[in-house]
Amino acid sequence: MTTFEELKRRGLLAQLTDEKEIEELVNAGKATFYIGFDPTADSLHVGHFMALCLMKRLQMAGNKPIVLIGGGTAMIGDPSGKTDMRKMMTPETIQHNVDCFKKQMSNFIDFSDDKAIIVNNADWLMKLNYVEILREVGAHFSVNRMLSHECYKQRMERGLTFLEFNYMIMQSYDFLELFEKYGCNMQFGGDDQWANMLGGTELIRRKLGKDAYAMTITLLLNSEGKKMGKTEKGAVWLDPEKTSPYEFFQYWRNVADTDVIKCLKMLTFVPVEEIEEMEKTLEGAEYNKAKELLAYELTKLVHGEAEASKAKEASKALFGGNSSNENMPTVEIDSADFNDSTIGLLNLVVKAGLATSVSEARRLVQQGGITINDEKMTDAKAQIKLEGEIIIRKGKKVFKKVIVK
């Protein structure tokens, strides 16, 4: 099975230009491709997973990834898929986020011996002369055509700033710069990026001639992948300080039955033949085995085998009713928060990180969603006594062990 065939069997490819040429390049290991990441936070999250795994997969086949950090485009903000203008960030914040991204990406991509490179589009976008970019780049874009794209049409109804309107031009210029400087002949992105990516392909061909070699591919369901990274508590981060390895494992352990095969195909390196065989007989308890495999493989990829094994054992213990497992996620609470060795239930739930506010904690209790040491709590005014170990459970699957310091 060729690399390109595997990408299709895993459901990773949606729209392509020049499919035959793309297939030949990828299979021969001659693609120099880029994927862009705007540093809007100080950590990557699971919405970036598909792109990172694709880069790793293609690099393993001999192709060369270029990680484009959008330090320059982050100064503008992409209107694609958004209803409001992105919050403006300072250059210092953007640089901090860029540094964090670089560190996390090394878990997926091998940057040794020029096998992959990281570039920051601030290096060229911040130096551009306004009149020059209007003449050299803007002249190749039709306003009517830009406004026909869905990403702009959606925002036109609520208001689209001139700043955001320029995002497509800036992203297109990125591809031109990477093509001329690094020989980048392919770009990947989410299905919501299709219009911006076509802009880059067309800019290269118009500016450098029809023989200029540049192609685009979009990733199937990348937009869904971004939604996948959201929970009621916010994003599921790759940074262990933001989302612990256990929480990360549990997130994937709890995906919907209908999503587990899709996630195994798109995000893991389990042989696709093995996943397809699993898919044929998947029913009942087999779904839990598939979810455990998914959670373990992805946690191992992000946090290493040791942390993945710990998370797996902790999860098994909890599902098996052994709530004293040493690998259970813990939270420390200062003894000063206890009054005569007791603490209010709602305050305890908040301090354990299972609710963001007292009012949210009260709703959880009223809905029967909080259990302390296997006892369902129904009284929001209850006082919890510090007697040995305190194990709090939210719902059926979220546990925390409270340690008093």
XYZ file of C-alpha atoms in Angstrom:
405
model
C 0.000 0.000 0.000
C 1.426 3.382 -0.991
C 1.508 6.402 1.296
C -1.144 8.182 -0.747
C -3.436 5.120 -0.683
C -3.088 4.960 3.090
C -4.017 8.629 3.445
C -7.195 7.977 1.481
C -8.070 4.795 3.381
C -7.683 6.654 6.640
C -10.117 9.314 5.400
C -7.602 12.133 5.606
C -7.987 13.723 2.171
C -10.966 15.764 1.039
C -10.331 18.262 -1.766
C -7.223 18.230 -3.929
C -5.786 20.022 -6.924
C -3.660 18.021 -9.368
C -4.333 14.681 -7.644
C -2.090 12.624 -9.956
C 0.930 14.880 -9.409
C 0.303 15.019 -5.662
C 0.119 11.226 -5.480
C 3.416 10.845 -7.344
C 5.214 13.379 -5.149
C 3.966 11.935 -1.862
C 4.683 8.332 -2.814
C 8.187 9.206 -4.020
C 8.946 11.129 -0.829
C 9.596 14.290 -2.845
C 6.954 16.565 -1.356
C 8.148 19.595 0.572
C 4.927 20.621 2.247
C 3.767 23.084 4.857
C 0.965 23.392 7.354
C 0.372 26.645 9.216
C -0.373 27.107 12.912
C -1.431 30.495 14.273
C -0.046 30.883 17.835
C -3.247 32.075 19.496
C -2.497 30.248 22.786
C 0.588 29.015 24.640
C -0.195 25.364 23.901
C -1.384 23.227 21.025
C -4.655 21.363 21.591
C -6.301 18.256 20.174
C -7.782 20.300 17.345
C -4.217 20.444 15.959
C -3.792 16.697 16.259
C -4.809 15.735 12.757
C -2.346 18.125 11.136
C 0.504 17.038 13.424
C -0.150 13.341 12.832
C -0.352 13.894 9.085
C 3.003 15.691 9.114
C 4.559 12.841 11.064
C 3.048 10.266 8.693
C 4.326 12.030 5.583
C 7.768 12.597 7.100
C 8.038 8.872 7.851
C 7.507 8.326 4.100
C 10.466 10.558 3.262
C 8.674 13.851 2.618
C 9.875 17.097 4.201
C 7.571 19.094 6.494
C 7.722 22.830 6.953
C 5.986 23.986 10.113
C 4.801 27.524 9.492
C 4.180 29.409 12.711
C 1.888 32.334 11.994
C 3.582 34.983 14.082
C 2.690 37.524 11.399
C -0.814 36.376 10.441
C -1.667 36.133 14.152
C -1.346 39.920 14.169
C -4.328 40.009 11.774
C -6.618 37.066 12.545
C -8.293 34.611 10.192
C -12.044 35.217 9.650
C -12.586 31.627 8.411
C -15.198 29.822 10.493
C -15.485 32.689 12.981
C -18.364 35.013 13.771
C -16.335 37.657 15.586
C -12.974 39.310 15.164
C -10.120 37.541 16.920
C -8.722 39.225 20.011
C -5.585 41.232 19.218
C -2.378 39.982 20.874
C 0.844 41.798 21.665
C 4.049 40.815 19.816
C 5.447 39.568 23.159
C 2.496 37.226 23.717
C 2.732 35.905 20.167
C 6.457 35.194 20.550
C 5.874 33.343 23.829
C 3.226 31.194 22.157
C 5.550 30.509 19.209
C 8.243 29.219 21.585
C 5.735 26.915 23.302
C 4.549 25.510 19.965
C 8.077 24.697 18.845
C 8.744 22.651 21.964
C 5.528 20.626 21.696
C 5.897 19.934 17.980
C 9.181 18.144 18.577
C 7.154 15.250 20.014
C 5.697 14.649 16.558
C 8.236 15.854 14.028
C 11.951 15.081 13.642
C 13.789 18.369 13.101
C 17.291 16.846 13.100
C 19.568 16.993 10.053
C 17.235 19.340 8.156
C 14.515 16.646 7.964
C 11.985 19.349 8.814
C 12.113 23.063 9.488
C 10.151 25.610 11.487
C 9.643 29.066 10.043
C 7.773 32.091 11.334
C 5.933 34.205 8.775
C 6.586 37.268 10.926
C 10.110 37.132 9.453
C 8.792 38.291 6.083
C 5.304 39.668 6.674
C 6.462 42.235 9.230
C 8.974 43.634 6.742
C 6.569 44.157 3.861
C 6.063 47.582 2.365
C 2.358 48.379 2.148
C 2.384 49.931 -1.334
C 4.686 47.207 -2.608
C 2.421 44.398 -1.383
C -0.595 46.108 -2.947
C 1.185 46.285 -6.313
C 2.994 42.941 -6.291
C 0.401 40.752 -4.585
C -2.903 42.598 -4.302
C -3.094 43.036 -8.067
C -3.522 39.268 -8.453
C -6.670 39.067 -6.293
C -10.246 39.804 -7.361
C -12.360 41.382 -4.619
C -15.520 39.920 -6.160
C -14.015 36.441 -6.098
C -12.758 36.820 -2.535
C -16.206 37.868 -1.343
C -17.761 34.847 -3.040
C -15.963 32.493 -0.649
C -18.003 31.197 2.267
C -15.493 32.349 4.898
C -16.081 35.978 3.884
C -19.799 35.701 3.148
C -20.501 34.519 6.700
C -18.632 37.450 8.216
C -20.084 40.056 5.862
C -23.425 39.662 7.616
C -21.948 40.642 10.999
C -19.154 42.903 9.882
C -15.778 42.137 8.334
C -12.870 44.458 9.078
C -10.409 45.498 6.393
C -7.712 44.004 8.613
C -9.257 40.523 8.429
C -10.040 40.951 4.738
C -6.288 40.917 4.121
C -5.788 37.502 5.760
C -6.215 35.563 2.511
C -3.608 37.737 0.815
C -1.144 37.231 3.659
C -1.634 33.446 3.736
C -1.272 33.301 -0.039
C 1.929 35.284 0.188
C 3.234 32.736 2.706
C 2.998 29.976 0.086
C 4.783 32.145 -2.476
C 7.595 32.886 -0.002
C 7.973 29.222 0.984
C 7.890 28.134 -2.660
C 10.659 30.545 -3.672
C 12.849 30.176 -0.578
C 12.466 26.510 0.387
C 11.085 24.800 -2.707
C 7.780 24.141 -0.954
C 5.547 22.466 -3.541
C 2.544 21.482 -1.469
C 0.327 22.931 1.246
C -2.118 21.258 3.601
C -4.892 22.759 5.686
C -8.359 22.264 7.088
C -11.443 22.256 4.906
C -12.220 25.742 6.224
C -8.904 26.909 4.708
C -9.654 25.837 1.147
C -10.245 29.350 -0.216
C -7.074 30.737 1.394
C -5.030 27.829 0.064
C -6.338 28.169 -3.474
C -5.341 31.822 -3.251
C -1.738 30.777 -2.617
C -1.682 28.285 -5.489
C -3.147 30.828 -7.883
C -0.770 33.573 -6.743
C 2.263 31.404 -7.505
C 1.004 30.445 -10.926
C -0.029 33.978 -11.879
C 3.153 35.602 -10.599
C 5.651 32.966 -11.713
C 3.862 31.404 -14.665
C 1.739 28.324 -15.305
C 4.720 25.999 -14.967
C 5.196 26.998 -11.321
C 4.722 23.852 -9.291
C 2.428 24.346 -6.306
C -0.508 22.295 -5.134
C -3.028 22.169 -2.348
C -4.692 19.464 -0.303
C -7.201 19.920 2.476
C -7.666 17.622 5.427
C -11.038 15.982 5.823
C -12.861 16.961 9.018
C -10.133 19.252 10.296
C -12.829 21.741 11.280
C -14.537 18.955 13.193
C -11.175 18.234 14.776
C -11.103 21.749 16.188
C -14.523 21.221 17.752
C -13.349 17.852 19.010
C -10.850 19.629 21.216
C -13.509 21.495 23.173
C -15.218 20.366 26.381
C -17.418 22.121 28.903
C -14.204 23.127 30.701
C -12.518 24.463 27.567
C -9.878 23.042 25.249
C -8.059 19.730 25.694
C -4.443 20.855 25.621
C -1.268 18.976 24.767
C 0.552 20.772 27.585
C 0.463 18.474 30.669
C 0.251 21.531 32.925
C -3.071 22.445 31.289
C -4.479 18.962 30.683
C -2.896 16.161 32.702
C -1.947 12.901 30.932
C -4.759 11.161 32.843
C -7.346 13.767 31.769
C -6.011 13.557 28.216
C -6.360 9.760 28.278
C -9.893 9.995 29.692
C -10.926 12.467 27.016
C -10.145 9.955 24.271
C -11.413 7.022 26.366
C -14.813 8.736 26.419
C -15.277 9.561 22.721
C -18.603 8.566 21.201
C -18.943 5.025 19.855
C -19.581 6.474 16.402
C -16.257 8.360 16.429
C -13.790 5.786 17.731
C -12.933 4.098 14.395
C -12.672 7.440 12.627
C -10.269 8.709 15.311
C -8.192 5.519 15.211
C -7.804 5.841 11.438
C -7.050 9.538 11.330
C -5.002 10.091 14.459
C -3.116 6.921 15.372
C -0.373 4.870 13.746
C -2.139 1.574 14.360
C -2.016 -0.253 10.967
C -5.069 0.687 8.946
C -5.675 -2.983 8.077
C -5.943 -3.792 11.782
C -8.439 -0.962 12.325
C -10.538 -2.052 9.346
C -10.706 -5.602 10.720
C -11.703 -4.222 14.120
C -14.432 -2.158 12.456
C -16.077 -5.271 10.976
C -16.796 -6.862 14.364
C -17.139 -3.811 16.597
C -20.128 -4.089 18.926
C -20.970 -4.040 22.622
C -17.954 -4.248 24.940
C -15.596 -4.188 21.945
C -16.170 -0.439 21.714
C -14.524 0.011 25.114
C -11.454 -1.926 23.959
C -11.225 0.236 20.854
C -11.530 3.421 22.928
C -8.842 2.235 25.326
C -6.530 1.550 22.386
C -7.243 5.026 20.983
C -6.623 6.715 24.337
C -3.406 4.802 24.978
C -1.922 5.405 21.521
C -2.611 9.142 21.556
C -1.458 9.633 25.153
C 1.747 7.750 24.331
C 2.295 9.980 21.306
C 1.888 13.204 23.301
C 3.129 12.324 26.799
C 5.279 9.227 26.340
C 4.789 5.533 27.032
C 5.306 5.767 30.808
C 2.574 8.372 31.313
C 0.258 6.537 28.935
C 0.679 3.326 30.939
C -0.016 5.139 34.214
C -3.146 6.724 32.786
C -4.317 3.382 31.413
C -3.873 1.634 34.762
C -5.630 4.457 36.619
C -8.524 4.305 34.169
C -8.822 0.520 34.530
C -8.846 0.822 38.305
C -11.589 3.434 38.276
C -13.778 1.567 35.815
C -13.191 -1.541 37.895
C -14.323 0.202 41.073
C -10.877 0.565 42.691
C -10.872 4.277 43.492
C -7.643 4.154 45.540
C -5.333 3.655 42.581
C -2.100 5.558 43.060
C -2.191 6.941 39.527
C -5.489 8.739 40.045
C -5.222 12.494 39.334
C -4.836 14.429 42.564
C -5.413 17.971 43.711
C -3.828 19.612 46.729
C -5.950 21.780 49.037
C -4.436 23.938 51.732
C -5.358 22.901 55.290
C -6.236 26.556 55.901
C -9.297 26.020 53.677
C -10.671 23.562 56.245
C -12.524 24.818 59.316
C -12.202 22.396 62.204
C -11.309 19.636 59.701
C -14.364 20.328 57.540
C -14.997 22.155 54.260
C -18.181 23.096 52.451
C -19.089 20.653 49.688
C -19.438 23.356 47.036
C -16.082 24.900 47.907
C -14.478 21.470 47.777
C -15.876 20.784 44.311
C -14.545 24.127 43.044
C -11.111 23.714 44.652
C -10.866 20.212 43.182
C -11.286 21.745 39.732
C -14.565 19.977 38.978
C -16.503 23.239 38.686
C -15.461 26.777 37.832
C -17.799 28.463 40.311
C -19.915 27.790 43.393
C -23.091 28.176 41.334
C -21.877 25.541 38.856
C -20.966 23.247 41.754
C -24.461 23.726 43.225
C -26.068 22.732 39.908
C -23.918 19.607 39.743
C -24.980 18.579 43.242
C -28.661 19.321 42.574
C -28.469 17.194 39.408
C -26.935 14.280 41.302
C -23.603 14.624 39.569
C -21.240 14.672 42.599
C -20.161 11.672 44.660
C -17.809 11.745 47.667
C -16.195 8.427 48.627
C -18.917 6.506 46.751
C -21.748 8.476 48.449
C -23.934 10.564 46.152
C -24.218 14.098 47.517
C -27.669 15.687 47.509
C -27.293 18.513 50.063
C -25.528 21.548 48.605
C -24.960 22.837 52.176
C -23.170 19.685 53.310
C -19.880 19.934 55.171
C -17.232 17.364 54.261
C -15.039 16.052 57.058
C -11.361 15.342 56.527
C -11.235 11.706 57.485
C -8.567 9.852 55.546
C -8.752 9.967 51.760
C -11.336 12.069 49.907
C -12.269 10.834 46.432
C -14.590 13.114 44.448
C -16.357 11.881 41.332
C -18.176 14.085 38.838
C -20.609 12.105 36.744
C -19.455 8.577 36.016
C -15.957 9.094 34.698
C -14.207 12.141 36.205
C -12.353 11.431 39.479
C -10.104 13.499 41.729
C -8.239 12.492 44.861
C -7.964 15.329 47.403
C -4.701 15.707 49.287
C -4.553 18.217 52.164
C -1.239 20.009 52.515
